[in-house]
mmCIF file of C-alpha atoms in Angstrom:
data_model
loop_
_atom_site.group_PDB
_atom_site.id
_atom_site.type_symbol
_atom_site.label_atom_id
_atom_site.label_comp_id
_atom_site.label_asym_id
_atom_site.label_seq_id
_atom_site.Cartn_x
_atom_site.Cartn_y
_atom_site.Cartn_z
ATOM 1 C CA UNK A 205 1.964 -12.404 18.964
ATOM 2 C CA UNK A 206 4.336 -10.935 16.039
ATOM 3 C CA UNK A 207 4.074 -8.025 14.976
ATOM 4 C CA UNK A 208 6.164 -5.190 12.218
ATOM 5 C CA UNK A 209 5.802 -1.859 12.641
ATOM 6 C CA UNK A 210 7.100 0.359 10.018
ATOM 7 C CA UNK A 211 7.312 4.409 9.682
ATOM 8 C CA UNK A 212 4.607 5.979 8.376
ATOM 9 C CA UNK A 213 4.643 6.747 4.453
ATOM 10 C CA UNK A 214 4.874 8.373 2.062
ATOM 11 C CA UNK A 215 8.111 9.312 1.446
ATOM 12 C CA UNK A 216 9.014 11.316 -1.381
ATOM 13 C CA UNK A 217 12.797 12.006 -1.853
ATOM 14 C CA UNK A 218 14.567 13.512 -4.767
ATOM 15 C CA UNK A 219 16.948 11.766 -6.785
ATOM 16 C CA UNK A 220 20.296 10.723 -4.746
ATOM 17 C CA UNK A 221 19.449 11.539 -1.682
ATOM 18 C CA UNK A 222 20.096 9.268 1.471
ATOM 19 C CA UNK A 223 17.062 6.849 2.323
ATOM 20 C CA UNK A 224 15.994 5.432 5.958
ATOM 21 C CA UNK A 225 12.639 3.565 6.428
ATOM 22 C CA UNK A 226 12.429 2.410 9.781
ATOM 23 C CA UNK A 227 11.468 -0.835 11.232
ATOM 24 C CA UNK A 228 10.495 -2.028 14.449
ATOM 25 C CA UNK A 229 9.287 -5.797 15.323
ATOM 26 C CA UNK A 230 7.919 -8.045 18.359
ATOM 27 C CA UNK A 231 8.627 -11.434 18.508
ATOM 28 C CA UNK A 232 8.869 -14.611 20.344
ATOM 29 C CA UNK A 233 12.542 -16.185 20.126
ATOM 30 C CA UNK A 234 14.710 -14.888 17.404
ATOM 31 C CA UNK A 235 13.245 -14.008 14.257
ATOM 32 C CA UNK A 236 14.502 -14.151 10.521
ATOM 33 C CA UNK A 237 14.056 -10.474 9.269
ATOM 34 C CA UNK A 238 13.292 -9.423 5.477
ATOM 35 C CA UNK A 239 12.482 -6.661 3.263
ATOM 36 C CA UNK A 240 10.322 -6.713 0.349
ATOM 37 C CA UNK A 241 9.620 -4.792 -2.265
ATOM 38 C CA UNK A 242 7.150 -4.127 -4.520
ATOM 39 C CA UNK A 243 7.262 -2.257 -8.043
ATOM 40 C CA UNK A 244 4.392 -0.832 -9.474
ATOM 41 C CA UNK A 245 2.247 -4.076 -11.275
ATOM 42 C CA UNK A 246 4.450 -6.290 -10.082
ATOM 43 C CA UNK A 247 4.388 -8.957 -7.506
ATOM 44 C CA UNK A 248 6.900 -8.574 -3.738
ATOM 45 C CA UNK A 249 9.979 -9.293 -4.589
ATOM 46 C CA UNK A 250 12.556 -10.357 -1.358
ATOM 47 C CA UNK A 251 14.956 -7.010 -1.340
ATOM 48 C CA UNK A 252 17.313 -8.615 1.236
ATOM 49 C CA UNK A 253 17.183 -10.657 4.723
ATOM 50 C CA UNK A 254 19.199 -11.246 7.497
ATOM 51 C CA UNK A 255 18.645 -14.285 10.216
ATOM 52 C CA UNK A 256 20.747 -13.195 13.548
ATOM 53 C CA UNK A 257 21.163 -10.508 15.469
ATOM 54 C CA UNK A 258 24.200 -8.128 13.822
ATOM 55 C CA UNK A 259 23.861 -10.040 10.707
ATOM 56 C CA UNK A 260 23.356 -6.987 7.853
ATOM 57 C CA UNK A 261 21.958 -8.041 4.376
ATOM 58 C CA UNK A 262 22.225 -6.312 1.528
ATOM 59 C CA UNK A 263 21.346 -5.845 -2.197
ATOM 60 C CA UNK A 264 21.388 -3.430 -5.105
ATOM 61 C CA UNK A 265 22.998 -1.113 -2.849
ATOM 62 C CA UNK A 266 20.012 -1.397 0.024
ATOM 63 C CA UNK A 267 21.092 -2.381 3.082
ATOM 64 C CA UNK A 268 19.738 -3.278 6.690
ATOM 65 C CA UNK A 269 21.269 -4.265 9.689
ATOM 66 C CA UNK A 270 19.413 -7.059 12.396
ATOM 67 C CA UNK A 271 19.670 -5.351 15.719
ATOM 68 C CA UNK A 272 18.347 -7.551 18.664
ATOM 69 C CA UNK A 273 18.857 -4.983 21.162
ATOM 70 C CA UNK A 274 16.596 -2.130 19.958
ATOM 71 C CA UNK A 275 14.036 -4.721 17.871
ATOM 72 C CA UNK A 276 14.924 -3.155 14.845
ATOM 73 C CA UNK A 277 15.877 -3.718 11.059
ATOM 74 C CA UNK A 278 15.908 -0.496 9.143
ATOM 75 C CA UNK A 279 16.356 0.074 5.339
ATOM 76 C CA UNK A 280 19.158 2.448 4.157
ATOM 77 C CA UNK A 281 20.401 3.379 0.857
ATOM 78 C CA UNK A 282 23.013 6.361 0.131
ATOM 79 C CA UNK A 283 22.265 7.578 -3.203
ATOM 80 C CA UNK A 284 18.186 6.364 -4.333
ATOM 81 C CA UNK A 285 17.013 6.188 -8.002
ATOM 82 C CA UNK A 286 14.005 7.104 -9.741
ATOM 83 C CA UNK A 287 13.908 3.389 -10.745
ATOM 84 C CA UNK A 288 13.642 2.676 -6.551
ATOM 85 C CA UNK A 289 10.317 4.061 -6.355
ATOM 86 C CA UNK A 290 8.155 1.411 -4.998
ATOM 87 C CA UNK A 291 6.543 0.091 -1.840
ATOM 88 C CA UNK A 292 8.898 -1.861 0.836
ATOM 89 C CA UNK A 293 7.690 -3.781 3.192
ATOM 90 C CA UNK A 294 9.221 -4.996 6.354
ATOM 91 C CA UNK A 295 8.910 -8.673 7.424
ATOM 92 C CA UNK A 296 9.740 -11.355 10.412
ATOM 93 C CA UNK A 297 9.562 -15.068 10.118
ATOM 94 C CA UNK A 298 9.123 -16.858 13.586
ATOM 95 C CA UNK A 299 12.201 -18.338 15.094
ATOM 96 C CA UNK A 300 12.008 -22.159 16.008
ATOM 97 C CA UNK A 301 9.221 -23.070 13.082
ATOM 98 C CA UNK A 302 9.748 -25.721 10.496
ATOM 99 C CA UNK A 303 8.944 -23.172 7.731
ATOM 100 C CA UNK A 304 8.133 -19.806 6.861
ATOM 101 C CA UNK A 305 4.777 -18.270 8.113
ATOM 102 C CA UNK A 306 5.847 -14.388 7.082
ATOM 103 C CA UNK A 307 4.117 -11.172 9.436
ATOM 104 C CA UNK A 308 4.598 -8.031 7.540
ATOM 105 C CA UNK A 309 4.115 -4.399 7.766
ATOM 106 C CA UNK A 310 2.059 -1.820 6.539
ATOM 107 C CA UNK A 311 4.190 -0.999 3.999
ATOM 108 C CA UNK A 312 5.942 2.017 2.842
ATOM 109 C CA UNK A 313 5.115 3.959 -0.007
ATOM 110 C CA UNK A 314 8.395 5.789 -1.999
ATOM 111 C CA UNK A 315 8.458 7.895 -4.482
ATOM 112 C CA UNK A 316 11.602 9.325 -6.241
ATOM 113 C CA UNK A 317 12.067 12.722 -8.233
ATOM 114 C CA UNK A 318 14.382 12.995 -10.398
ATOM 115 C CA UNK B 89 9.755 -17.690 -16.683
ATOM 116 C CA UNK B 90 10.141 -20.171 -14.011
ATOM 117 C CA UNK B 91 8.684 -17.850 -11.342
ATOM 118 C CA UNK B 92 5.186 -18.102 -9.491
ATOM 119 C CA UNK B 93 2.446 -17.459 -11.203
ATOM 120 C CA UNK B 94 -1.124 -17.227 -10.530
ATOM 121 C CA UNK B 95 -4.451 -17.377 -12.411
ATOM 122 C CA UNK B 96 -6.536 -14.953 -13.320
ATOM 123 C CA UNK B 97 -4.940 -11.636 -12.047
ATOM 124 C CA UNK B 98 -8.100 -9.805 -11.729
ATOM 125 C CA UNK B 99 -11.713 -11.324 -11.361
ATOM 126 C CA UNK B 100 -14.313 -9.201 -10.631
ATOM 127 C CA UNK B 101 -17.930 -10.737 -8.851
ATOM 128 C CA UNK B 102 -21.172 -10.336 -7.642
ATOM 129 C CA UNK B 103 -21.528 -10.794 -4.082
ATOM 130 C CA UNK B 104 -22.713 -14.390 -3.468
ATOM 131 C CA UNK B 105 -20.865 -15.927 -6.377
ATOM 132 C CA UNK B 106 -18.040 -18.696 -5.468
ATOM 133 C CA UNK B 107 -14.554 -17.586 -7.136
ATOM 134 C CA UNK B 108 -11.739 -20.185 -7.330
ATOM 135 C CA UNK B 109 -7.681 -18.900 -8.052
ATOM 136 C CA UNK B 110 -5.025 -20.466 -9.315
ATOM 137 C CA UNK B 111 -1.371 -20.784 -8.299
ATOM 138 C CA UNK B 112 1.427 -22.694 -9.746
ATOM 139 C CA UNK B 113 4.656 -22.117 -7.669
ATOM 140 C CA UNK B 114 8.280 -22.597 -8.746
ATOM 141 C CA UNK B 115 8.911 -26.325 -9.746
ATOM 142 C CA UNK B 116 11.032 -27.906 -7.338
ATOM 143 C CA UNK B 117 9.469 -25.903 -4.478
ATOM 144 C CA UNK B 118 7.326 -28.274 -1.647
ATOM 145 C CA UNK B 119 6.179 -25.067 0.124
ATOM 146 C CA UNK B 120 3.075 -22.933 -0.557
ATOM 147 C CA UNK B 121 1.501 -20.150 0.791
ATOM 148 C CA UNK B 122 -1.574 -17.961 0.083
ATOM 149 C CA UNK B 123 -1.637 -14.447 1.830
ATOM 150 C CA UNK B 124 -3.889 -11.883 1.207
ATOM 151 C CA UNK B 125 -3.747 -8.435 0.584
ATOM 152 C CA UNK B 126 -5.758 -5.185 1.122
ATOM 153 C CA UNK B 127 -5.287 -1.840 0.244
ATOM 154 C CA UNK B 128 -2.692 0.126 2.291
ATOM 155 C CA UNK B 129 -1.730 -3.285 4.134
ATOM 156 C CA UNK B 130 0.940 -5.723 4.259
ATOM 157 C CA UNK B 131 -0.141 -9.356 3.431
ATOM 158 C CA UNK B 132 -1.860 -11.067 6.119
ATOM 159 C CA UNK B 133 -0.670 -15.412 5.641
ATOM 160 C CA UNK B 134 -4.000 -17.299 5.326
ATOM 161 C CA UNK B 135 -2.518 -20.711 4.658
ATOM 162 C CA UNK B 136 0.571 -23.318 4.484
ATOM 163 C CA UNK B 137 0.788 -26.242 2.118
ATOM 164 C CA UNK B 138 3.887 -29.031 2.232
ATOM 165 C CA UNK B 139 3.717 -30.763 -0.603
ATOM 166 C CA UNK B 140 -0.064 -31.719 -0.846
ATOM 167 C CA UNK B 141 -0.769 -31.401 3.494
ATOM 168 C CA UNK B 142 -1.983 -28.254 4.447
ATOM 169 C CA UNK B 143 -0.467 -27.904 7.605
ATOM 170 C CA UNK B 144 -1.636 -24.315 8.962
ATOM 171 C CA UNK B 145 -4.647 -22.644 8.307
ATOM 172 C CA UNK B 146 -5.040 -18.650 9.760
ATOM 173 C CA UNK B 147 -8.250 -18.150 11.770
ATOM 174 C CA UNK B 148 -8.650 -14.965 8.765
ATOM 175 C CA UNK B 149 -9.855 -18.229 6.646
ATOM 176 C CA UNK B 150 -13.296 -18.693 7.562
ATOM 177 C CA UNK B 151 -15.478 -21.706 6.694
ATOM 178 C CA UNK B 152 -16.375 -19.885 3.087
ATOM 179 C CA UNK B 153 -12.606 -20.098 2.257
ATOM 180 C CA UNK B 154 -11.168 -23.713 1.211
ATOM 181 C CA UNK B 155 -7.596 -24.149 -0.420
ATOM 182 C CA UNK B 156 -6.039 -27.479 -2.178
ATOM 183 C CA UNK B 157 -2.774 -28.471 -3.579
ATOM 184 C CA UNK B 158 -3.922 -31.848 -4.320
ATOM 185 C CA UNK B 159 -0.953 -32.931 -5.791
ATOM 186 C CA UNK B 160 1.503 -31.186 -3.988
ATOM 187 C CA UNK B 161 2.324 -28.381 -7.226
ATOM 188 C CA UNK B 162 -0.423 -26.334 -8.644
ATOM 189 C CA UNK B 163 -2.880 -24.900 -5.628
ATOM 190 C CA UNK B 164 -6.367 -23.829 -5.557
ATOM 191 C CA UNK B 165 -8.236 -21.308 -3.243
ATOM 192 C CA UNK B 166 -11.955 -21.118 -3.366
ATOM 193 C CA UNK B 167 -14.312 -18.319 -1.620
ATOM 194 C CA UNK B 168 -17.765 -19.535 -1.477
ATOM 195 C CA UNK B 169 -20.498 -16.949 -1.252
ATOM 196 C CA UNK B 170 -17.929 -13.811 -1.939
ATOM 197 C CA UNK B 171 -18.876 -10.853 0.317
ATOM 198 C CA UNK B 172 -17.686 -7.273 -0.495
ATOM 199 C CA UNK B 173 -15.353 -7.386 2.371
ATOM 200 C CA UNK B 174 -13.450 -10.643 0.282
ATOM 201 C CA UNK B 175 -12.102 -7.952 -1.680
ATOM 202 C CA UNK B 176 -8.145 -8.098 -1.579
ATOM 203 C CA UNK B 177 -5.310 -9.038 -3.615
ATOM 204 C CA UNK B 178 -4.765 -12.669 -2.789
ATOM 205 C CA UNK B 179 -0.883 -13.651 -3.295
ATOM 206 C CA UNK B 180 0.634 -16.946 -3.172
ATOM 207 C CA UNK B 181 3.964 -18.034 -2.577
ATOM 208 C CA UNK B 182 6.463 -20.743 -2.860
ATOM 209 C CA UNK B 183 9.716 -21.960 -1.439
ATOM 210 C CA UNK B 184 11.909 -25.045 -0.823
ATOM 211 C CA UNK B 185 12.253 -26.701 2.455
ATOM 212 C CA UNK B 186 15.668 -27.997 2.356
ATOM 213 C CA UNK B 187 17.120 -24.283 2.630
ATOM 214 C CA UNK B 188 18.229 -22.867 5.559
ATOM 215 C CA UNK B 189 16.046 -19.685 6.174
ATOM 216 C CA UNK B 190 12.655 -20.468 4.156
ATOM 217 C CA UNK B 191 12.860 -18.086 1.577
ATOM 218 C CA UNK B 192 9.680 -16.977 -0.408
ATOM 219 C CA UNK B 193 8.834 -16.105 -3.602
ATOM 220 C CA UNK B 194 5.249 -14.711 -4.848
ATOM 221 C CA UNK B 195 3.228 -14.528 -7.907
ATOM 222 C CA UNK B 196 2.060 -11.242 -9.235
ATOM 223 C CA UNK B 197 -1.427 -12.079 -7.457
ATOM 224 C CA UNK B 198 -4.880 -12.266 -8.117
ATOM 225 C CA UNK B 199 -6.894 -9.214 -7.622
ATOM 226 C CA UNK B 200 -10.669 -10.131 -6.849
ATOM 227 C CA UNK B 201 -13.496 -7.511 -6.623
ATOM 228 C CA UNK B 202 -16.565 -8.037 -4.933
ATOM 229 C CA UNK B 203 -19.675 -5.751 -6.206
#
């Protein structure tokens, strides 16, 4: 079956500093790939996505880049934010289905000082 | 705010009470989903609603666990005979089926609480 693997949290970073939050999947066929986040009290919100392999997507300066070879979609940012503390979550929707069953992972916790 | 939202946000229960949530998803959106939530976790999808079929139903929804969208906008999701182990936040989401990658938005979820 699918599955998302993500690293283990927390990570605590201070302000500026580069960000990587790794990402690992199993899948049948070719997956859409997403990252969510999620603010404290607020509901996921979809950070950015990408739907073929060497596709990158991007947003608010996150990025991620689809890589079919090594199963992976990690997160990067250059410079975080206080503001970016939150919990991201790594997803894959199924290849080949007429809509959008999403597997996630465990979720990674962030926390940024200023 | 034209975004999900869902109905109440928290709800606490005494084990052995029926609960029932309430979504209503983005307006022109034919796709709905209810996932739920626990601590430390990732959603887990429980069900799939075009329009008013529910098409997929996760073998995490036992038979105490029954979901409706009877006219294919608001939805409903009803736990009969809550157990502790019900406790979660239940999120739904919606999206529109003519796009190319289906693209989901959630609520702010309902957080339920089983004494």
């Amino acid at each position: 079956g699918n599955s998302v693997t993500q690293m283990e949290g927390p990570v605590t970073l201070s302000e500026e500093a580069f960000l990587t939050i790794n990402c690992t999947y199993t899948a049948t066929g070719y997956p859409s790939l997403f990252w969510y986040v999620q603010y404290p009290g607020e509901g996921l919100q979809l950070l950015l996505k990408a739907t073929k392999a060497d596709d990158k997507g991007s947003n608010k300066g996150f990025e991620a880049t689809y890589r079919k070879e090594t199963t992976s979609f990690h997160l990067e940012k250059g410079s975080v934010q206080v503001s970016d503390s939150a919990v991201y979550f790594c997803a894959l929707m199924s290849g080949g289905t007429s809509y959008g069953k999403l597997t996630f992972g465990q979720g990674t916790i962030l926390t940024v000082h200023p | 705010d034209t975004g999900v939202s869902q109905d109440p946000r928290h709800k606490i229960t005494k084990r052995g009470q029926n609960v029932t949530f309430r979504c209503d998803p983005i307006s022109e959106h034919n796709r709905l989903y209810w996932y739920r939530q626990t601590l430390g976790q990732g959603p887990e999808f429980l069900t799939y609603f075009q329009n008013e079929a529910q098409l997929e139903k996760s073998r995490l929804l036992s038979d105490r666990f029954s979901a409706e969208r009877p006219k294919g906008s608001f939805s409903t999701l009803e736990i009969q005979r809550t157990e502790q182990g019900d406790s979660a936040m239940y999120l739904c989401a919606s999206s529109l089926a003519e796009t190319s990658v289906d693209t989901q938005y959630f609520g702010p979820g309902t957080r339920l609480t089983v004494l």
